[in-house]
mmCIF file of C-alpha atoms and ligand atoms in Angstrom:
data_model
loop_
_atom_site.group_PDB
_atom_site.id
_atom_site.type_symbol
_atom_site.label_atom_id
_atom_site.label_comp_id
_atom_site.label_asym_id
_atom_site.label_seq_id
_atom_site.Cartn_x
_atom_site.Cartn_y
_atom_site.Cartn_z
ATOM 1 C CA MET A 1 -25.707 10.813 14.576
ATOM 2 C CA GLN A 2 -29.096 9.960 14.299
ATOM 3 C CA CYS A 3 -29.043 9.625 9.362
ATOM 4 C CA GLN A 4 -32.608 7.589 9.724
ATOM 5 C CA SER A 5 -33.987 10.977 10.876
ATOM 6 C CA ARG A 6 -32.605 12.921 7.643
ATOM 7 C CA SER A 7 -33.495 13.055 4.460
ATOM 8 C CA LEU A 8 -31.953 10.409 1.820
ATOM 9 C CA LEU A 9 -30.664 10.498 -1.664
ATOM 10 C CA ALA A 10 -31.667 7.478 -3.019
ATOM 11 C CA GLY A 11 -30.160 5.273 -4.795
ATOM 12 C CA LEU A 12 -26.844 4.858 -1.712
ATOM 13 C CA ALA A 13 -25.286 2.055 -0.888
ATOM 14 C CA LEU A 14 -25.201 2.756 2.428
ATOM 15 C CA GLY A 15 -29.043 4.788 2.106
ATOM 16 C CA ALA A 16 -29.300 6.709 5.710
ATOM 17 C CA CYS A 17 -26.244 8.363 5.282
ATOM 18 C CA LEU A 18 -25.585 9.516 1.912
ATOM 19 C CA THR A 19 -21.891 9.770 1.411
ATOM 20 C CA ALA A 20 -18.816 8.321 2.336
ATOM 21 C CA ALA A 21 -15.094 7.611 1.348
ATOM 22 C CA SER A 22 -11.927 7.309 3.942
ATOM 23 C CA ARG A 23 -9.553 9.742 4.351
ATOM 24 C CA ALA A 24 -6.890 9.901 1.509
ATOM 25 C CA GLY A 25 -4.610 7.723 0.183
ATOM 26 C CA VAL A 26 -1.527 6.568 -0.779
ATOM 27 C CA THR A 27 0.215 6.513 -3.876
ATOM 28 C CA VAL A 28 3.463 4.493 -3.598
ATOM 29 C CA GLY A 29 5.170 5.685 -6.943
ATOM 30 C CA LEU A 30 7.928 2.472 -8.582
ATOM 31 C CA HIS A 31 10.491 4.245 -9.121
ATOM 32 C CA PHE A 32 12.882 2.411 -11.777
ATOM 33 C CA VAL A 33 16.148 3.747 -11.813
ATOM 34 C CA GLU A 34 16.665 5.759 -14.703
ATOM 35 C CA GLY A 35 20.279 7.275 -14.772
ATOM 36 C CA ALA A 36 22.149 8.816 -11.404
ATOM 37 C CA ALA A 37 21.197 6.254 -8.430
ATOM 38 C CA GLU A 38 19.560 6.293 -6.377
ATOM 39 C CA ARG A 39 20.283 7.046 -2.758
ATOM 40 C CA MET A 40 19.204 4.267 -0.659
ATOM 41 C CA ASP A 41 19.737 6.805 3.265
ATOM 42 C CA PHE A 42 16.642 4.626 4.661
ATOM 43 C CA MET A 43 19.471 1.754 5.207
ATOM 44 C CA PRO A 44 20.682 1.754 8.671
ATOM 45 C CA ILE A 45 23.890 -0.578 8.164
ATOM 46 C CA PRO A 46 26.598 1.926 10.516
ATOM 47 C CA VAL A 47 28.643 4.149 8.107
ATOM 48 C CA PRO A 48 31.952 2.915 9.260
ATOM 49 C CA TYR A 49 31.160 -0.605 7.471
ATOM 50 C CA PHE A 50 29.723 0.590 4.198
ATOM 51 C CA PRO A 51 29.796 3.965 3.832
ATOM 52 C CA GLU A 52 26.381 5.615 3.537
ATOM 53 C CA VAL A 53 27.497 6.915 0.016
ATOM 54 C CA ASP A 54 27.683 3.521 -1.787
ATOM 55 C CA HIS A 55 24.186 2.303 -0.190
ATOM 56 C CA LEU A 56 22.729 2.957 -4.538
ATOM 57 C CA ILE A 57 20.098 2.060 -6.601
ATOM 58 C CA GLU A 58 21.678 1.781 -9.747
ATOM 59 C CA PRO A 59 19.820 1.366 -13.609
ATOM 60 C CA TRP A 60 19.790 -1.973 -14.168
ATOM 61 C CA GLN A 61 17.968 -3.744 -17.360
ATOM 62 C CA MET A 62 15.852 -6.341 -16.942
ATOM 63 C CA THR A 63 15.667 -7.738 -21.366
ATOM 64 C CA ASN A 64 19.265 -7.649 -21.352
ATOM 65 C CA PRO A 65 20.429 -9.949 -23.302
ATOM 66 C CA ALA A 66 22.795 -11.827 -20.416
ATOM 67 C CA ASN A 67 20.512 -11.821 -17.839
ATOM 68 C CA GLN A 68 18.638 -15.697 -16.744
ATOM 69 C CA PHE A 69 14.658 -13.854 -17.760
ATOM 70 C CA VAL A 70 16.327 -13.232 -21.038
ATOM 71 C CA LEU A 71 18.165 -16.581 -21.743
ATOM 72 C CA ASP A 72 15.486 -18.044 -20.042
ATOM 73 C CA GLY A 73 12.977 -17.682 -21.839
ATOM 74 C CA ALA A 74 10.788 -15.221 -20.295
ATOM 75 C CA PHE A 75 11.346 -12.438 -21.811
ATOM 76 C CA ALA A 76 13.244 -12.748 -24.932
ATOM 77 C CA GLY A 77 11.713 -10.440 -27.318
ATOM 78 C CA LYS A 78 9.261 -7.761 -24.818
ATOM 79 C CA THR A 79 10.576 -4.290 -24.459
ATOM 80 C CA GLU A 80 11.928 -2.374 -20.845
ATOM 81 C CA ALA A 81 8.336 -0.538 -21.428
ATOM 82 C CA ASP A 82 6.860 -3.309 -21.643
ATOM 83 C CA VAL A 83 8.211 -5.595 -18.537
ATOM 84 C CA ARG A 84 8.021 -2.884 -16.025
ATOM 85 C CA ALA A 85 4.093 -2.513 -16.516
ATOM 86 C CA ALA A 86 3.283 -5.909 -16.113
ATOM 87 C CA VAL A 87 5.367 -5.817 -12.946
ATOM 88 C CA VAL A 88 3.553 -1.903 -12.091
ATOM 89 C CA ALA A 89 0.094 -3.780 -13.382
ATOM 90 C CA SER A 90 0.687 -7.457 -11.429
ATOM 91 C CA VAL A 91 1.949 -5.512 -8.079
ATOM 92 C CA LYS A 92 -1.261 -3.240 -8.197
ATOM 93 C CA GLU A 93 -3.440 -5.937 -9.027
ATOM 94 C CA ARG A 94 -2.642 -8.297 -5.867
ATOM 95 C CA TYR A 95 -3.632 -5.117 -3.695
ATOM 96 C CA HIS A 96 -6.341 -4.396 -4.835
ATOM 97 C CA SER A 97 -7.568 -8.069 -5.177
ATOM 98 C CA ILE A 98 -7.620 -8.115 -1.389
ATOM 99 C CA PRO A 99 -11.334 -9.627 -0.122
ATOM 100 C CA THR A 100 -12.971 -6.413 1.357
ATOM 101 C CA PRO A 101 -16.852 -5.387 2.657
ATOM 102 C CA GLN A 102 -18.474 -4.995 0.246
ATOM 103 C CA GLY A 103 -17.436 -1.286 -1.765
ATOM 104 C CA TYR A 104 -14.876 -1.423 -0.451
ATOM 105 C CA VAL A 105 -11.465 -1.055 -1.690
ATOM 106 C CA LEU A 106 -8.222 -0.548 -0.246
ATOM 107 C CA ASP A 107 -6.578 3.117 -0.576
ATOM 108 C CA ILE A 108 -3.330 2.812 -2.519
ATOM 109 C CA ASP A 109 -2.510 3.564 -5.387
ATOM 110 C CA PHE A 110 0.833 2.954 -8.225
ATOM 111 C CA GLN A 111 2.324 5.053 -9.926
ATOM 112 C CA VAL A 112 5.362 3.941 -12.324
ATOM 113 C CA GLY A 113 8.065 6.673 -11.829
ATOM 114 C CA GLU A 114 9.303 9.309 -8.767
ATOM 115 C CA VAL A 115 5.524 10.869 -6.531
ATOM 116 C CA SER A 116 6.680 13.586 -4.378
ATOM 117 C CA GLY A 117 4.619 14.848 -1.176
ATOM 118 C CA PRO A 118 2.476 14.312 1.653
ATOM 119 C CA GLY A 119 1.131 10.430 1.294
ATOM 120 C CA THR A 120 3.217 8.997 -1.126
ATOM 121 C CA VAL A 121 6.754 7.107 -0.996
ATOM 122 C CA ASN A 122 8.347 5.133 -3.302
ATOM 123 C CA VAL A 123 10.206 1.969 -4.295
ATOM 124 C CA ILE A 124 13.191 2.259 -6.115
ATOM 125 C CA ILE A 125 14.076 -0.381 -8.631
ATOM 126 C CA GLY A 126 17.252 -1.936 -10.022
ATOM 127 C CA LYS A 127 20.511 -3.336 -9.422
ATOM 128 C CA TYR A 128 22.604 -2.365 -5.348
ATOM 129 C CA LYS A 129 25.415 -1.244 -5.960
ATOM 130 C CA LEU A 130 27.049 -2.775 -3.196
ATOM 131 C CA SER A 131 27.239 -6.438 -2.255
ATOM 132 C CA GLY A 132 24.443 -8.653 -0.692
ATOM 133 C CA THR A 133 22.095 -11.246 -0.181
ATOM 134 C CA TRP A 134 18.774 -9.709 -0.080
ATOM 135 C CA PHE A 135 16.618 -9.369 -2.830
ATOM 136 C CA GLY A 136 14.724 -5.656 -1.078
ATOM 137 C CA PHE A 137 14.894 -3.746 1.314
ATOM 138 C CA THR A 138 12.580 -1.563 3.438
ATOM 139 C CA LYS A 139 12.079 0.993 6.216
ATOM 140 C CA ASP A 140 9.403 -1.146 8.349
ATOM 141 C CA GLY A 141 6.753 0.734 8.388
ATOM 142 C CA GLY A 142 8.445 3.900 6.280
ATOM 143 C CA GLY A 143 4.933 4.079 4.033
ATOM 144 C CA LEU A 144 1.961 5.352 7.200
ATOM 145 C CA GLY A 145 2.341 8.339 9.234
ATOM 146 C CA ALA A 146 4.293 11.670 8.918
ATOM 147 C CA GLU A 147 6.535 9.475 7.109
ATOM 148 C CA ALA A 148 4.917 9.087 3.995
ATOM 149 C CA ASN A 149 6.157 12.172 2.368
ATOM 150 C CA GLY A 150 8.270 10.826 -0.421
ATOM 151 C CA GLU A 151 11.213 10.222 0.916
ATOM 152 C CA ASN A 152 11.998 6.928 -0.460
ATOM 153 C CA ASN A 153 11.828 4.200 1.718
ATOM 154 C CA SER A 154 12.223 1.178 -0.066
ATOM 155 C CA ALA A 155 14.533 -0.141 -2.916
ATOM 156 C CA VAL A 156 14.367 -4.211 -4.647
ATOM 157 C CA SER A 157 18.340 -5.102 -6.414
ATOM 158 C CA VAL A 158 16.590 -7.142 -9.396
ATOM 159 C CA ASP A 159 19.862 -8.205 -10.619
ATOM 160 C CA ARG A 160 19.334 -10.352 -7.843
ATOM 161 C CA ILE A 161 15.856 -12.005 -8.458
ATOM 162 C CA ASP A 162 17.502 -12.745 -11.763
ATOM 163 C CA SER A 163 21.028 -14.651 -10.628
ATOM 164 C CA GLN A 164 20.399 -16.293 -7.282
ATOM 165 C CA LEU A 165 16.897 -18.017 -7.989
ATOM 166 C CA GLN A 166 18.020 -21.155 -9.078
ATOM 167 C CA VAL A 167 15.428 -21.666 -11.224
ATOM 168 C CA ASP A 168 13.868 -21.232 -15.023
ATOM 169 C CA PHE A 169 12.541 -18.274 -16.293
ATOM 170 C CA ILE A 170 10.586 -20.396 -18.844
ATOM 171 C CA HIS A 171 7.175 -18.019 -19.489
ATOM 172 C CA PHE A 172 6.635 -14.285 -19.869
ATOM 173 C CA GLU A 173 4.701 -14.757 -16.351
ATOM 174 C CA ASP A 174 7.474 -16.573 -13.745
ATOM 175 C CA ALA A 175 9.837 -13.774 -14.202
ATOM 176 C CA ILE A 176 7.128 -10.864 -13.678
ATOM 177 C CA ASN A 177 5.552 -13.008 -9.941
ATOM 178 C CA ALA A 178 9.313 -12.632 -9.409
ATOM 179 C CA ILE A 179 9.878 -9.461 -9.746
ATOM 180 C CA ALA A 180 6.674 -8.043 -8.457
ATOM 181 C CA ASN A 181 6.642 -11.342 -5.650
ATOM 182 C CA VAL A 182 9.615 -9.268 -4.471
ATOM 183 C CA VAL A 183 8.084 -5.307 -4.402
ATOM 184 C CA THR A 184 4.975 -6.289 -3.437
ATOM 185 C CA HIS A 185 6.916 -7.864 -0.488
ATOM 186 C CA GLU A 186 8.882 -4.743 -0.025
ATOM 187 C CA VAL A 187 5.724 -2.349 -0.634
ATOM 188 C CA ALA A 188 4.116 -4.384 2.632
ATOM 189 C CA HIS A 189 6.600 -4.003 4.895
ATOM 190 C CA LEU A 190 6.386 -0.540 4.414
ATOM 191 C CA PHE A 191 2.790 -1.162 5.707
ATOM 192 C CA ASP A 192 3.936 -2.792 9.068
ATOM 193 C CA LEU A 193 2.952 -6.311 7.537
ATOM 194 C CA LYS A 194 6.467 -9.000 8.727
ATOM 195 C CA HIS A 195 7.722 -12.433 7.452
ATOM 196 C CA VAL A 196 4.797 -15.036 6.934
ATOM 197 C CA TRP A 197 6.740 -18.202 9.014
ATOM 198 C CA ALA A 198 5.698 -20.506 6.759
ATOM 199 C CA ALA A 199 7.886 -23.028 9.261
ATOM 200 C CA ALA A 200 7.451 -23.305 12.895
ATOM 201 C CA ARG A 201 10.107 -20.856 14.742
ATOM 202 C CA ALA A 202 9.975 -21.419 18.193
ATOM 203 C CA ASP A 203 12.997 -18.065 18.813
ATOM 204 C CA LEU A 204 10.096 -16.681 17.613
ATOM 205 C CA GLY A 205 7.019 -17.539 19.518
ATOM 206 C CA TRP A 206 5.988 -19.243 16.644
ATOM 207 C CA GLN A 207 4.714 -23.097 17.428
ATOM 208 C CA PRO A 208 3.987 -26.410 15.055
ATOM 209 C CA SER A 209 0.821 -26.324 15.691
ATOM 210 C CA ASP A 210 0.058 -22.618 15.363
ATOM 211 C CA PRO A 211 -2.089 -21.803 11.569
ATOM 212 C CA VAL A 212 1.343 -21.247 8.177
ATOM 213 C CA VAL A 213 0.853 -20.511 4.825
ATOM 214 C CA THR A 214 1.802 -23.112 2.605
ATOM 215 C CA HIS A 215 0.005 -22.847 -0.468
ATOM 216 C CA PRO A 216 -1.224 -20.073 -1.666
ATOM 217 C CA PHE A 217 2.445 -18.613 -0.688
ATOM 218 C CA ASP A 218 1.567 -15.505 1.355
ATOM 219 C CA VAL A 219 3.600 -12.922 -0.006
ATOM 220 C CA MET A 220 5.601 -12.508 3.065
ATOM 221 C CA ALA A 221 7.250 -15.710 3.277
ATOM 222 C CA THR A 222 10.762 -15.763 2.828
ATOM 223 C CA ALA A 223 12.999 -18.366 1.696
ATOM 224 C CA SER A 224 14.131 -18.175 5.434
ATOM 225 C CA SER A 225 10.183 -18.955 6.318
ATOM 226 C CA GLY A 226 9.613 -21.567 4.048
ATOM 227 C CA LEU A 227 9.169 -21.110 0.272
ATOM 228 C CA PRO A 228 10.487 -23.278 -2.136
ATOM 229 C CA GLU A 229 12.385 -21.402 -5.273
ATOM 230 C CA GLU A 230 9.963 -22.687 -6.952
ATOM 231 C CA GLY A 231 6.921 -20.303 -4.976
ATOM 232 C CA TRP A 232 9.251 -17.296 -6.217
ATOM 233 C CA LEU A 233 7.307 -18.629 -9.528
ATOM 234 C CA GLU A 234 3.764 -19.203 -8.413
ATOM 235 C CA LYS A 235 1.237 -15.303 -7.411
ATOM 236 C CA ASN A 236 1.434 -14.878 -4.247
ATOM 237 C CA ILE A 237 -0.737 -13.078 -2.610
ATOM 238 C CA PHE A 238 -1.814 -11.415 0.611
ATOM 239 C CA THR A 239 -3.341 -14.373 2.537
ATOM 240 C CA SER A 240 -7.191 -14.642 4.202
ATOM 241 C CA VAL A 241 -4.981 -17.099 6.926
ATOM 242 C CA PRO A 242 -5.973 -15.909 11.142
ATOM 243 C CA GLY A 243 -2.499 -15.581 13.277
ATOM 244 C CA THR A 244 0.136 -15.348 10.880
ATOM 245 C CA GLN A 245 0.429 -11.442 11.866
ATOM 246 C CA ALA A 246 1.553 -9.909 15.109
ATOM 247 C CA GLY A 247 -1.645 -10.310 17.175
ATOM 248 C CA GLY A 248 -3.389 -13.642 15.726
ATOM 249 C CA VAL A 249 -3.703 -11.268 12.379
ATOM 250 C CA SER A 250 -4.076 -12.696 8.588
ATOM 251 C CA SER A 251 -2.215 -10.056 6.654
ATOM 252 C CA VAL A 252 -4.750 -8.966 4.898
ATOM 253 C CA ASP A 253 -6.488 -8.085 8.196
ATOM 254 C CA ARG A 254 -2.681 -6.005 8.510
ATOM 255 C CA LEU A 255 -3.546 -4.180 5.476
ATOM 256 C CA ILE A 256 -6.416 -2.717 5.621
ATOM 257 C CA GLN A 257 -6.428 -1.219 9.076
ATOM 258 C CA THR A 258 -1.921 -0.235 8.338
ATOM 259 C CA VAL A 259 -3.283 1.169 5.088
ATOM 260 C CA GLY A 260 -7.502 1.293 4.741
ATOM 261 C CA LEU A 261 -10.097 1.413 2.764
ATOM 262 C CA LYS A 262 -12.145 3.034 0.484
ATOM 263 C CA TRP A 263 -15.140 3.585 -0.279
ATOM 264 C CA THR A 264 -15.604 2.376 -4.583
ATOM 265 C CA ASP A 265 -18.484 4.144 -5.385
ATOM 266 C CA SER A 266 -18.546 7.783 -2.978
ATOM 267 C CA PRO A 267 -19.183 11.050 -4.252
ATOM 268 C CA LEU A 268 -17.837 12.154 -2.192
ATOM 269 C CA THR A 269 -14.479 12.889 -2.646
ATOM 270 C CA ILE A 270 -10.755 13.720 -0.361
ATOM 271 C CA ALA A 271 -7.475 14.775 -1.520
ATOM 272 C CA ARG A 272 -4.955 15.598 1.298
ATOM 273 C CA ASN A 273 -3.076 19.023 1.750
ATOM 274 C CA GLY A 274 -1.047 18.968 4.111
ATOM 275 C CA ALA A 275 -2.547 18.337 7.702
ATOM 276 C CA ALA A 276 -5.606 19.093 5.996
ATOM 277 C CA PHE A 277 -8.757 17.054 4.239
ATOM 278 C CA GLU A 278 -10.306 18.873 1.528
ATOM 279 C CA LEU A 279 -13.479 17.624 1.035
ATOM 280 C CA ARG A 280 -15.224 17.422 -1.544
ATOM 281 C CA TRP A 281 -19.309 16.599 -2.233
ATOM 282 C CA PRO A 282 -22.491 17.143 -4.861
ATOM 283 C CA SER A 283 -25.130 19.733 -2.453
ATOM 284 C CA ARG A 284 -28.382 21.833 -3.546
ATOM 285 C CA PRO A 285 -30.772 23.800 -2.279
ATOM 286 C CA GLY A 286 -32.660 23.473 0.507
ATOM 287 C CA LYS A 287 -30.750 20.575 2.574
ATOM 288 C CA VAL A 288 -27.719 21.067 4.992
ATOM 289 C CA TYR A 289 -25.091 18.627 5.753
ATOM 290 C CA ASP A 290 -23.285 16.602 8.565
ATOM 291 C CA LEU A 291 -19.623 15.535 8.449
ATOM 292 C CA VAL A 292 -19.412 13.001 10.298
ATOM 293 C CA SER A 293 -15.588 10.679 11.142
ATOM 294 C CA SER A 294 -14.454 8.244 12.800
ATOM 295 C CA THR A 295 -10.572 6.276 12.824
ATOM 296 C CA ASP A 296 -12.155 3.070 12.428
ATOM 297 C CA LEU A 297 -14.247 1.037 9.747
ATOM 298 C CA SER A 298 -15.976 -1.109 12.995
ATOM 299 C CA THR A 299 -19.005 1.147 13.425
ATOM 300 C CA PRO A 300 -21.612 2.224 10.540
ATOM 301 C CA PRO A 301 -21.377 5.746 9.588
ATOM 302 C CA SER A 302 -24.767 5.970 11.051
ATOM 303 C CA SER A 303 -23.170 5.434 14.535
ATOM 304 C CA TRP A 304 -20.808 8.534 13.361
ATOM 305 C CA GLU A 305 -19.747 11.632 15.552
ATOM 306 C CA ILE A 306 -19.750 15.842 13.887
ATOM 307 C CA TYR A 307 -16.101 16.010 13.569
ATOM 308 C CA ASP A 308 -15.421 18.857 15.641
ATOM 309 C CA PRO A 309 -11.144 18.725 15.295
ATOM 310 C CA ASP A 310 -10.615 21.554 18.261
ATOM 311 C CA GLY A 311 -13.161 19.934 20.794
ATOM 312 C CA PRO A 312 -16.264 21.041 22.494
ATOM 313 C CA GLY A 313 -15.246 25.853 21.796
ATOM 314 C CA GLY A 314 -13.012 26.948 19.237
ATOM 315 C CA VAL A 315 -14.377 25.798 15.875
ATOM 316 C CA PRO A 316 -17.897 24.686 16.322
ATOM 317 C CA PRO A 317 -18.469 21.679 15.261
ATOM 318 C CA HIS A 318 -18.948 20.802 11.034
ATOM 319 C CA ALA A 319 -22.987 20.550 11.233
ATOM 320 C CA ASN A 320 -25.132 21.650 9.570
ATOM 321 C CA LEU A 321 -23.513 23.426 6.482
ATOM 322 C CA PRO A 322 -25.479 24.802 4.364
ATOM 323 C CA PRO A 323 -24.883 24.210 0.320
ATOM 324 C CA SER A 324 -22.968 26.550 -1.344
ATOM 325 C CA GLY A 325 -25.476 27.358 -4.226
ATOM 326 C CA THR A 326 -23.104 26.138 -7.457
ATOM 327 C CA GLY A 327 -23.906 22.770 -7.074
ATOM 328 C CA ILE A 328 -20.422 21.589 -4.868
ATOM 329 C CA ASN A 329 -19.308 21.686 -1.685
ATOM 330 C CA ALA A 330 -15.985 22.691 -0.259
ATOM 331 C CA LEU A 331 -14.398 22.061 3.108
ATOM 332 C CA SER A 332 -10.987 22.085 4.464
ATOM 333 C CA VAL A 333 -11.351 20.283 7.494
ATOM 334 C CA SER A 334 -7.420 19.518 9.375
ATOM 335 C CA ALA A 335 -6.644 16.136 10.501
ATOM 336 C CA PRO A 336 -3.694 15.305 13.217
ATOM 337 C CA ASP A 337 -4.596 11.641 12.739
ATOM 338 C CA SER A 338 -2.683 9.397 10.598
ATOM 339 C CA ARG A 339 -6.022 8.068 9.338
ATOM 340 C CA ARG A 340 -9.569 9.135 10.095
ATOM 341 C CA PHE A 341 -13.204 8.253 7.587
ATOM 342 C CA PHE A 342 -15.167 11.175 6.730
ATOM 343 C CA ALA A 343 -18.521 10.385 5.492
ATOM 344 C CA VAL A 344 -22.121 13.584 4.612
ATOM 345 C CA GLY A 345 -25.296 13.009 5.433
ATOM 346 C CA GLU A 346 -27.481 15.377 3.774
ATOM 347 C CA LYS A 347 -30.513 16.444 6.070
ATOM 348 C CA ALA A 348 -33.929 18.535 5.256
ATOM 349 C CA SER A 349 -32.573 22.811 5.477
ATOM 350 C CA PRO A 350 -34.323 23.358 9.243
HETATM 351 ZN ZN1 LIG B 1 11.118 -8.967 4.157
#
């Protein structure tokens, strides 16, 4: 596509091409369990050892006066709603503050409570019914592709963060960080991030000379990978240290690869509808529109191909689309790929 040969809508950051946006992103529901316990049906422990029916996350009150969170001072005088809101804000901030190319943000959103439908996953937060030592448990990669459909794919056992860490939760932020670090970490497993090995682990292919993350701590670091107990109280982040994830990339790189980016200021909106995407953009008389697309962001939208989902023949490519007359064009396109980016170019009507 040669956007430069087309009339351009002034004032848009990308100049040559009119509008662009990524695929519809993913929404993560942070579900603090209340009432009936939630099933962890993604738990892979063989049934004979622990009946599957017992893999439950039960309600657990973070502000109960008997908790270390409260006794140490952090949650003294706080309501459950205060704490939940602070955890969600902290998790969201870690994802949305990663370094991204100018004008882009990670294409992920968070919501309090359960979410359902395509492009959604849930993290169930409370108390694990059975004994165990993990703070969180996730179906690795469970937020990718067709599996992102509103299922519970990740769990956090907050009671253990409270009782098993040998630290004092003095300030509000200490306890919020400890909980939000775990939630952030488990959500990242959904998008294929692995543990950052801060200590050399030759058995995993790590050598002492390899880059390691010490401070600020990467949110994918764990106790067994060298995160000190006090490190749980700090705001751990996704770091840009190359080589901490497979393939030589950083945690930030892997997150961008698997979650994707969206443009922050695009007039093109995209909503997922099953296997299709519903696109809308402003249109005007005397112009026609080309839909271009790519499965990655390594090339600029001005070089992307006209989108032709079924290839040559069949349904014609999405080119020279006339304005609807209402000021808004709507288009439903099929897109079998788990990740696809779109842009719309405007040109004078031939
Ligand atoms: Zn983990």
